[in-house]
Coordinates of C-alpha atoms and ligand atoms in Angstrom, one line a residue:
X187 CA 0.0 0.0 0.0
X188 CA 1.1 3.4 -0.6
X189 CA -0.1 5.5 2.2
X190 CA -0.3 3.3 5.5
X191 CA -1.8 6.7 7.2
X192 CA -5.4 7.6 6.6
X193 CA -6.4 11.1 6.3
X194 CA -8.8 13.1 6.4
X195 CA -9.9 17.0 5.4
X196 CA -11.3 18.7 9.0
X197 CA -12.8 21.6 8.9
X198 CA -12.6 24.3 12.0
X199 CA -15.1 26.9 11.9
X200 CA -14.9 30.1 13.5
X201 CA -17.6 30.0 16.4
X202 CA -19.3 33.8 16.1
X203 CA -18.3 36.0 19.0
X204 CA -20.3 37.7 21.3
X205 CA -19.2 41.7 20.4
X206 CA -20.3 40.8 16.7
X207 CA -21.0 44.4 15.1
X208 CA -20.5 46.2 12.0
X209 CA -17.9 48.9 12.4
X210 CA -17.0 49.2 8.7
X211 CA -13.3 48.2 9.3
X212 CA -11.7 46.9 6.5
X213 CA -10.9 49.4 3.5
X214 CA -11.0 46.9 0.0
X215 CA -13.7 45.1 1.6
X216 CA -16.6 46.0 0.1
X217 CA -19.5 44.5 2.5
X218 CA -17.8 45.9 5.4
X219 CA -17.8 49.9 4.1
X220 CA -20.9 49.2 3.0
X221 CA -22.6 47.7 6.3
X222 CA -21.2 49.8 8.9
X223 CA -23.9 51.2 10.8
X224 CA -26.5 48.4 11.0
X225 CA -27.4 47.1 13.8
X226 CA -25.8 43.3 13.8
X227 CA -27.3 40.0 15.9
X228 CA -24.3 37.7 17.3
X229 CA -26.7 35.3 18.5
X230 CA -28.6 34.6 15.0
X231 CA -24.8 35.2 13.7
X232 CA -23.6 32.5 16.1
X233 CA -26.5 30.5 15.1
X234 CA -25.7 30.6 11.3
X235 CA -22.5 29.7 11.5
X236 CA -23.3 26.2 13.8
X237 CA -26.2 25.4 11.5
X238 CA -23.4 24.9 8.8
X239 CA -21.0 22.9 11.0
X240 CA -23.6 20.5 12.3
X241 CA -24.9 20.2 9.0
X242 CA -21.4 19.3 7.5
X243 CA -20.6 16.9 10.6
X244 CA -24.2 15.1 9.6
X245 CA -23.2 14.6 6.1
X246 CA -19.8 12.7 7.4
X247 CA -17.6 15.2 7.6
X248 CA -15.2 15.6 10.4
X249 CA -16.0 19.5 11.9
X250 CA -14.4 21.2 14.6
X251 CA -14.8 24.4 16.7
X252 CA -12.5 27.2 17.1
X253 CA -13.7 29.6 20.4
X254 CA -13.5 33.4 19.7
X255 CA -11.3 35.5 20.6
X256 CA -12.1 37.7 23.7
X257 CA -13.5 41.1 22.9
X258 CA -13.0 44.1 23.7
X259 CA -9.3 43.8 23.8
X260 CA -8.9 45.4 27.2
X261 CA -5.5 44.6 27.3
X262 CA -4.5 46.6 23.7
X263 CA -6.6 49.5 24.6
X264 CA -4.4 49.5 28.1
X265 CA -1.0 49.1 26.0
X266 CA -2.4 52.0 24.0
X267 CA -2.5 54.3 27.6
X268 CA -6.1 53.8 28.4
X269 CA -6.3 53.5 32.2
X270 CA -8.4 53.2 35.1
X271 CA -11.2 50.2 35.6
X272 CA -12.2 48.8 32.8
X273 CA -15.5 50.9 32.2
X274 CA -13.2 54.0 32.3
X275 CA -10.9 52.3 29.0
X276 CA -14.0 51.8 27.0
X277 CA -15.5 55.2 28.0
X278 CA -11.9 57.5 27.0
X279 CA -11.2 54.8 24.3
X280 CA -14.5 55.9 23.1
X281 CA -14.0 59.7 23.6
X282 CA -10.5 59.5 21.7
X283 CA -11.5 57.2 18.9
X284 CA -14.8 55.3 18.3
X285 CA -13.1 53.3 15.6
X286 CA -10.0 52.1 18.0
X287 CA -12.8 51.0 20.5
X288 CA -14.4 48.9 17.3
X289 CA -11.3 47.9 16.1
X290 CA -10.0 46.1 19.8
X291 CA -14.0 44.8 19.9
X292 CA -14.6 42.9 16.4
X293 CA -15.2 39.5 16.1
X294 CA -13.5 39.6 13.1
X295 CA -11.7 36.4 14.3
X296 CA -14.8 34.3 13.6
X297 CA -12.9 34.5 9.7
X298 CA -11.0 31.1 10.7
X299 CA -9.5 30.8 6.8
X300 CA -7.4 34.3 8.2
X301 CA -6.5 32.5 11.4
X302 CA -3.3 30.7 10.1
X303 CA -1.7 29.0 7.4
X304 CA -1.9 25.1 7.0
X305 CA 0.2 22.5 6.2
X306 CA -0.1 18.6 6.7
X307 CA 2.3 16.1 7.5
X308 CA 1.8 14.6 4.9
X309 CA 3.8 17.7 2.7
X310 CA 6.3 18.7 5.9
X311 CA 10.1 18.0 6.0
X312 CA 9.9 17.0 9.6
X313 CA 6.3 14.9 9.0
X314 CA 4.7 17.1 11.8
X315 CA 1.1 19.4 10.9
X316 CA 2.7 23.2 10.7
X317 CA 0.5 26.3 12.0
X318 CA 1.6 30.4 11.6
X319 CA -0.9 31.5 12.7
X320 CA -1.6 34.9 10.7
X321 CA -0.2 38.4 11.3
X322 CA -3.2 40.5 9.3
X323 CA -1.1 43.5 9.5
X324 CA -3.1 45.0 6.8
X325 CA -6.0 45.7 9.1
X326 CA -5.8 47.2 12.8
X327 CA -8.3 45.7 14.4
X328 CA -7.2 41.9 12.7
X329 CA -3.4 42.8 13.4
X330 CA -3.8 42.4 17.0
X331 CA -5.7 38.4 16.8
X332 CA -2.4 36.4 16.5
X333 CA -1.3 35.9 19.7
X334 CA -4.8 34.8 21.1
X335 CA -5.3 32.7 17.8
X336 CA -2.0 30.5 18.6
X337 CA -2.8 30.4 22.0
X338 CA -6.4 28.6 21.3
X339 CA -4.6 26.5 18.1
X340 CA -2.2 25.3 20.9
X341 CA -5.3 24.4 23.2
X342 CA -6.5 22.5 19.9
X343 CA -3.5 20.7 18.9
X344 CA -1.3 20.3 21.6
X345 CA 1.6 17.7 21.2
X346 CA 4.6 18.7 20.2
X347 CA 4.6 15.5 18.3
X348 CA 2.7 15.8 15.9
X349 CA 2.1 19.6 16.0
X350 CA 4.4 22.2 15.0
X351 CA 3.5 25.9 15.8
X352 CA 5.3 28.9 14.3
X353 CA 4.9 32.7 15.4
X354 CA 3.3 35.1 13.1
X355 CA 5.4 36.5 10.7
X356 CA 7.0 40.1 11.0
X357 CA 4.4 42.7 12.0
X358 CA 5.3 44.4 8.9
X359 CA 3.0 45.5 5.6
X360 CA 6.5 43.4 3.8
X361 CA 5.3 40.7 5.5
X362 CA 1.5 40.7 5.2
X363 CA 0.0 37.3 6.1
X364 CA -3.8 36.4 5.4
X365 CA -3.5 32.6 6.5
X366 CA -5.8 29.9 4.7
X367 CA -7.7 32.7 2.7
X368 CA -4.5 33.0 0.4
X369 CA -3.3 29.1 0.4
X370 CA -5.0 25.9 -1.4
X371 CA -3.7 22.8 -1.3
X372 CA -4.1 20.1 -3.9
X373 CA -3.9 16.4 -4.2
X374 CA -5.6 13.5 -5.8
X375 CA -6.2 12.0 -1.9
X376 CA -5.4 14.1 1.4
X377 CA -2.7 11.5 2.4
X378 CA -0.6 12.4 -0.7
X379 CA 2.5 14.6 -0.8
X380 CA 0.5 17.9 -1.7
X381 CA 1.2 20.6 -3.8
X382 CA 1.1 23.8 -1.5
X383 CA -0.8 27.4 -4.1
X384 CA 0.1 30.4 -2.3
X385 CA -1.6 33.3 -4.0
X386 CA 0.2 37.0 -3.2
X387 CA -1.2 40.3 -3.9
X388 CA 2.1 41.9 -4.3
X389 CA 5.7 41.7 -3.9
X390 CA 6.5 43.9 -1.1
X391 CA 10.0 44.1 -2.0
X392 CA 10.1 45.0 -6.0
X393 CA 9.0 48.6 -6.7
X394 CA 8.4 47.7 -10.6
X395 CA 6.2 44.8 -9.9
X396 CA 2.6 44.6 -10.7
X397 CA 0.3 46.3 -7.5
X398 CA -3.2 47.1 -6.9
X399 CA -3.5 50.9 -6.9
X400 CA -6.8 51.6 -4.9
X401 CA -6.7 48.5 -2.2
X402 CA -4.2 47.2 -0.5
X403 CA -2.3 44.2 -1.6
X404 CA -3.1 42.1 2.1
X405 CA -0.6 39.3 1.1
X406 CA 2.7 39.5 -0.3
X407 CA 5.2 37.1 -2.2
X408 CA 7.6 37.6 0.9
X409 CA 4.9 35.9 3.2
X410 CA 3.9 33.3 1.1
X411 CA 7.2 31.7 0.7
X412 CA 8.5 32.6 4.3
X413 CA 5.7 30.2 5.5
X414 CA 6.4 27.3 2.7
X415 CA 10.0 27.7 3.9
X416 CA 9.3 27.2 7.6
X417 CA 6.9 24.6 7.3
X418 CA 9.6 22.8 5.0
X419 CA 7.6 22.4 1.9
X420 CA 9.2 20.8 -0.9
X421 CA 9.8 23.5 -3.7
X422 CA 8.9 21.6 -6.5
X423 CA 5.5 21.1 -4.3
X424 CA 4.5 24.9 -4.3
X425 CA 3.3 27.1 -7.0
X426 CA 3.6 30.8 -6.3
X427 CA 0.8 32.7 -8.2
X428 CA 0.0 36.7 -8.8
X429 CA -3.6 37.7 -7.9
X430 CA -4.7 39.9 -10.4
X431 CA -4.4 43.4 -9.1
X432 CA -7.6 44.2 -11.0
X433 CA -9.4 42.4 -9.3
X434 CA -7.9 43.2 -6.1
X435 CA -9.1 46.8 -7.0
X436 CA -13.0 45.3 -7.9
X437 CA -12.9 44.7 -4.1
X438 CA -11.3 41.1 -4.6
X439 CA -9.6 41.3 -0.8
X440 CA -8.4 37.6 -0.7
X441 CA -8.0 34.9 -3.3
X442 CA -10.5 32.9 -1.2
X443 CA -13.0 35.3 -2.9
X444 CA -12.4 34.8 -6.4
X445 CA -11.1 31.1 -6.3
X446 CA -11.6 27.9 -4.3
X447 CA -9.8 24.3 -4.2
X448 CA -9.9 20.9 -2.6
X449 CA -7.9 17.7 -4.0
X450 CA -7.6 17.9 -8.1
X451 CA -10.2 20.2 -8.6
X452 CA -9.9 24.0 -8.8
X453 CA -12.5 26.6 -9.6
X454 CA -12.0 30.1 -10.0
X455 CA -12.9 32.7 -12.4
X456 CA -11.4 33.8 -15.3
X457 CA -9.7 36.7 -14.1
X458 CA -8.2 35.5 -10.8
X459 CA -4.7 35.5 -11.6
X460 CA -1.8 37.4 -13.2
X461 CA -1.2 35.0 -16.1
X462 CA -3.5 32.8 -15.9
X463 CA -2.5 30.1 -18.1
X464 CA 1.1 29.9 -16.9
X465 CA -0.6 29.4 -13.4
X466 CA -3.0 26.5 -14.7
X467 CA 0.5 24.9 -16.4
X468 CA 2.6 24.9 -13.2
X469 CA -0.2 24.0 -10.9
X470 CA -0.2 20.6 -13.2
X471 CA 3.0 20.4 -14.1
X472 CA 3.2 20.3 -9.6
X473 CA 0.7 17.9 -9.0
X474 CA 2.1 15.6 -11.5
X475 CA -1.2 14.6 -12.2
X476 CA -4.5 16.0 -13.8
X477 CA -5.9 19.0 -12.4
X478 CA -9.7 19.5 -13.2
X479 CA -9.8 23.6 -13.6
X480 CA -13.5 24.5 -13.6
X481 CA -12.7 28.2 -14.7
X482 CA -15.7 30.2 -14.6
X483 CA -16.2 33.4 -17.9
X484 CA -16.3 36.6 -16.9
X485 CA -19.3 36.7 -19.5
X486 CA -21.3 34.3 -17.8
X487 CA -20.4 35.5 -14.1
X488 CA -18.8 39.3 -14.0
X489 CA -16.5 40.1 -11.6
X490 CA -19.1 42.2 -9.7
X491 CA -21.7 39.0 -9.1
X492 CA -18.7 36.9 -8.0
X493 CA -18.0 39.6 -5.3
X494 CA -21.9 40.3 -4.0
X495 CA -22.7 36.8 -4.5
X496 CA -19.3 35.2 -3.1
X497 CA -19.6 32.8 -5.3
X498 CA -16.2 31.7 -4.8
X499 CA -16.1 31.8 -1.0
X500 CA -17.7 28.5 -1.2
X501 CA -16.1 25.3 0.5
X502 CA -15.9 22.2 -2.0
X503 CA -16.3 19.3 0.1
X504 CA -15.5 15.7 -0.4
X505 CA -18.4 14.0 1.0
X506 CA -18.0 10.1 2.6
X507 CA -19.9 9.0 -0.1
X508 CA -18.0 10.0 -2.8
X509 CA -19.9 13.4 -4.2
X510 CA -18.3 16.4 -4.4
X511 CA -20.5 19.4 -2.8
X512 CA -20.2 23.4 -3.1
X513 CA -20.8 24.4 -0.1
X514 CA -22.5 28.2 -1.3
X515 CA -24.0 31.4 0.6
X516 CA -28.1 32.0 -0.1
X517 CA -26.5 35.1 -1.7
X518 CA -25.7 32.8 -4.6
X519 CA -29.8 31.5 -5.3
X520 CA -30.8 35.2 -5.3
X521 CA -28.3 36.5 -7.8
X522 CA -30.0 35.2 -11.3
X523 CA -26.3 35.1 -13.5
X524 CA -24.8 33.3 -10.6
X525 CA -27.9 30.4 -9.9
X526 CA -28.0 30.0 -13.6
X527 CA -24.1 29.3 -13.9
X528 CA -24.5 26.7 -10.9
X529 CA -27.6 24.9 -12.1
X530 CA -25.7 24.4 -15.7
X531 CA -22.4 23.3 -13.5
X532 CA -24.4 20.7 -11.7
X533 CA -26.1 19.4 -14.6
X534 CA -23.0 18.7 -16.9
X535 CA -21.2 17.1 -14.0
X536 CA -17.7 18.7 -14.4
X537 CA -16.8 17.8 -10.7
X538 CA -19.2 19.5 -8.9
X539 CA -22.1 17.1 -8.0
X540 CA -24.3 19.1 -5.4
X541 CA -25.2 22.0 -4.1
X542 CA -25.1 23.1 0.2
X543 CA -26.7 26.3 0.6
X544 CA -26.7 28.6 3.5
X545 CA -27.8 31.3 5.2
X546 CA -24.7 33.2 6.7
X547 CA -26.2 36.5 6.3
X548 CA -24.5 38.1 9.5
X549 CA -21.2 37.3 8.3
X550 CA -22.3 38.1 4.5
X551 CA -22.8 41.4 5.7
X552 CA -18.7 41.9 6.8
X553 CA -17.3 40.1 3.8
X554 CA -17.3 36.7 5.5
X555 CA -19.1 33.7 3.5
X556 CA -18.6 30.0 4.3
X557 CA -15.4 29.9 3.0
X558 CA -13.8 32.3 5.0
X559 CA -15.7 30.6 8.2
X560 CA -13.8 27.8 8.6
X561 CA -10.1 26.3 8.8
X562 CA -9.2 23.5 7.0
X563 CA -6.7 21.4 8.7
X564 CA -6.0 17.9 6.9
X565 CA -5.2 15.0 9.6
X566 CA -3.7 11.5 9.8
X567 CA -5.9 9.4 12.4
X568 CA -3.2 9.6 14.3
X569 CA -3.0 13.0 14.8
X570 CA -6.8 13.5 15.1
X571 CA -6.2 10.8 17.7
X572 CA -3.6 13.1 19.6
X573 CA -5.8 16.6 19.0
X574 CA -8.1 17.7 21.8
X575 CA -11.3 16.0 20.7
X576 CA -13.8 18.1 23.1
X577 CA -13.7 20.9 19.9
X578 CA -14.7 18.4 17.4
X579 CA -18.5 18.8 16.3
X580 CA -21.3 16.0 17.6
X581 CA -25.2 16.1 18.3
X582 CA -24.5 16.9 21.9
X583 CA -21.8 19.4 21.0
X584 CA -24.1 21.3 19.3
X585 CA -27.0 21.3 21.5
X586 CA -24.8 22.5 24.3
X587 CA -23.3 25.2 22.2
X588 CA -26.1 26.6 20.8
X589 CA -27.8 26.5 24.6
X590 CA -24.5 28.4 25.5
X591 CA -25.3 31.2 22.8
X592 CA -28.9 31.3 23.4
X593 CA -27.6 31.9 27.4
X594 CA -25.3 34.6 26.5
X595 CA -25.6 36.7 23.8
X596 CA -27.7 39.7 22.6
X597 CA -29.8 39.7 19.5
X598 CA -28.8 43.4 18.7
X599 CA -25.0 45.4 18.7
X600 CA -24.7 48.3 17.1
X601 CA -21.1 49.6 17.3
X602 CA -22.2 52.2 19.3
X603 CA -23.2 49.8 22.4
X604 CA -19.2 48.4 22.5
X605 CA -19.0 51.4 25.1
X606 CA -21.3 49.1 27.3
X607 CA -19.5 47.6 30.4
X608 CA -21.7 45.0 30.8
X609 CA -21.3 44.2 27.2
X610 CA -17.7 42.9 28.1
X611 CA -18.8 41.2 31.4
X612 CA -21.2 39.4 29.4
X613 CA -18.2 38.3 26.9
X614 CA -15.9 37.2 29.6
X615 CA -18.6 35.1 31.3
X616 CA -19.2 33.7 28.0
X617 CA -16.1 32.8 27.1
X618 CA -14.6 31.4 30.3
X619 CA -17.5 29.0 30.6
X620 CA -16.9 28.2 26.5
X621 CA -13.1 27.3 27.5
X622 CA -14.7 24.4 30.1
X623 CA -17.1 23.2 27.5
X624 CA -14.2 22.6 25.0
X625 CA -11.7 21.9 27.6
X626 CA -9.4 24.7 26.7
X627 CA -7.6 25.6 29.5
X628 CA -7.1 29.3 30.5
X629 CA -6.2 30.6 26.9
X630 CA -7.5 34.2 27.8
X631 CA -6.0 37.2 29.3
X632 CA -9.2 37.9 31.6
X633 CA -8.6 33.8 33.3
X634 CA -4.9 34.9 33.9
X635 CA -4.3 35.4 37.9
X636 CA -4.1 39.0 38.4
X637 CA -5.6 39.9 35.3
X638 CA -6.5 43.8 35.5
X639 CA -10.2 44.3 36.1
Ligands
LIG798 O1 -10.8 40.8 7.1 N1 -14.1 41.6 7.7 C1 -13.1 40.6 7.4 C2 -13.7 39.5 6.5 C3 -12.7 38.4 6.3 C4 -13.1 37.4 5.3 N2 -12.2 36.4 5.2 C5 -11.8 35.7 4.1 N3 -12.1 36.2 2.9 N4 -11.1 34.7 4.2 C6 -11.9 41.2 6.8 O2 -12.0 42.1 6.0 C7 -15.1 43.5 8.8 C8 -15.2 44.0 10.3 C9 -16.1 45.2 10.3 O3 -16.0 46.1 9.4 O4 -16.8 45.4 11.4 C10 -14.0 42.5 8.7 O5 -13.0 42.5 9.4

């Protein structure tokens, strides 16, 4: 037999925090400048989000958890020289700048595909699964989630054994890191030597390269192959690609917006990439093997529909019994060019064999669809053996989390309410009973001994 190990594709979705809000944060992101003073409603937001994970785990799939992080960031705003009790940070962070209070309060780390970059054992020099978790440096209020983010991934996968975890990358814009929303990995089966698809937005260190020139450019060449390096991916196993800074500019933020893949099959539109053909060619040539590139017209799908729908922000699943599933937002049915190109994909089997469709609306609303929701980690059965199995997704899992939400959090947050006190009480008391049900450990500041209240 070729592969004595067995593995699986797990998928690790953000769990919706309880400060979820619109604060219109993220410049390049369309839905998010577009959204910003509505009121928002973690708890139907929370509730979305583990509709779609027990869903996935009753089709077969293996589904995990990942807690949020804790919001606001008391800690930040008291690095930044806010002072006093905790009701006095949020009130002067508030007097100096609204926007710094919305930026330490987001639950923008629900966006689990940002969280880190991925890589299996099964493509690693040293045969262990390699996290970095992901600097966001682009974006304020996502700059400061690292730290927490590998604390909770070392709550989640913690033997050295198996499990190597990096730092983030340089807090620098030469450095910009995006995680999972910029990295595919393909293979014919998960247990195969992968090839690892890091797609860059610029390179941070050439002046005469191609850039974006209203958006930023959130990843860069420099990231992308700092992480294959440390994870020790095998060079002929990774294919560097441009995203095309057209796109970028169209309000194209991450390539998990305009393309998506899982095994040998790739679908992205037409204008995803700087030379796109020359991508398709060493993406084969890699895998050594046939790719199936489902490569959606601009004619049939415009640039515009792929962003409002997300059509691309979709997960491709491969189901236990064989299918293939797009996993899609209800964003997808409602626009007419985009239901129309689906229903034709479906019916001339290229790949695709069924649709999932959900409603995700609350993260719709900040550029989040079902893609950027979840964290793909691909594991041998040994190493799911080894990972802390109280995050992975079950009946009673589910009841007991959505109980938790229905216990905790508001149905209305308007970023004017992050001023609230109680709001944060209510977080904290939240979360530290979340870290019991999923057996955590104390991976927030507020459970450390002498934490500042
Ligand atoms: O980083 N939105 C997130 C959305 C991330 C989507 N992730 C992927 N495509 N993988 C972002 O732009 C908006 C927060 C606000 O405006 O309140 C926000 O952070």
């Amino acid at each position: 037999m070729n592969h004595p190990l067995s593995y699986v594709e797990a998928n690790f979705d953000g769990l919706v925090g309880p400060t979820h809000n619109y604060a219109g944060l993220s410049g390049g992101n369309l839905a998010s400048l577009s959204n910003k003073t509505k009121a928002a409603n973690p708890k139907l937001a929370a509730k979305e989000g583990l509709k779609k994970m027990k869903t996935l785990h009753d089709l077969g799939m293996v589904q995990g958890v990942i807690a949020p992080l804790s919001r606001p960031d008391l800690g930040q705003l008291r690095e930044l020289g806010f002072s006093g009790t905790d009701a006095n940070v949020l009130k002067n962070a508030a007097k100096h700048s609204p926007a710094l209070l919305a930026a330490c309060s987001s639950a923008s780390s629900m966006w689990t595909a940002n969280a880190a970059t991925v890589s299996p054992s099964s493509d690693t020099k040293d045969g262990r699964l390699h996290f970095t978790p992901a600097n966001l440096v682009n974006k304020f209020h996502r700059s400061i989630e690292h730290q927490q983010t590998g604390r909770i991934l070392h709550a989640m996968f913690n033997d050295e054994s198996h499990f190597a975890h990096h730092k983030a990358l340089p807090m620098s814009n030469y450095f910009g890191d995006e995680g999972a929303a910029n990295h595919t990995r393909l293979c014919q089966n998960y247990a195969d030597h992968g090839v690892g698809f890091f797609v860059y937005g610029e390179r941070a260190f050439d002046n005469n390269a191609p850039k974006p020139k209203l958006y930023p450019a959130r990843q860069t060449f420099e990231a992308s192959s700092a992480i294959a390096r440390t994870h020790g991916l095998d060079e002929h196993k990774v294919v560097y690609a441009q995203q095309n800074p057209q796109v970028i500019d169209a309000g194209v933020f991450h390539n998990d917006v305009i393309a998506v893949g899982n095994r040998n099959v790739l679908f992205c539109h037409q204008q995803a990439f700087l030379n796109q053909d020359s991508v398709y060619q060493q993406l084969t040539d890699a895998m050594g093997e046939t790719l199936n590139i489902i490569e959606v017209p601009t004619q049939q799908v415009a640039i515009s529909d792929a962003i409002s729908s997300y059509l691309f922000n979709s997960q491709l699943l491969s189901l236990p019994n064989g299918e293939t599933a797009l996993v899609v937002p209800r964003e997808c049915e409602l626009n007419p060019n985009v239901n129309n190109y689906l229903n034709h994909l479906i019916a001339e089997s290229r790949g695709i064999d069924k649709l999932l469709c959900f409603d995700l609306k609350q993260s719709m609303q900040n550029g989040g669809g079902p893609a950027c929701l979840r964290l793909r980690v691909v594991l041998s059965d040994q190493e799911r053996a080894a990972m802390n199995s109280s995050v992975i997704m079950n009946d009673t899992l589910f009841e007991t989390l959505n109980q938790w939400v229905e216990r905790h959090y508001r149905d209305q947050v308007y970023s004017q309410d992050l001023i609230d006190p109680s709001l944060m009480t209510e977080s904290q008391t939240a979360l530290d009973e979340l870290t019991q049900l999923l057996n955590l450990g104390s991976v927030y500041d507020f459970q450390q001994i002498g934490a500042v209240r």
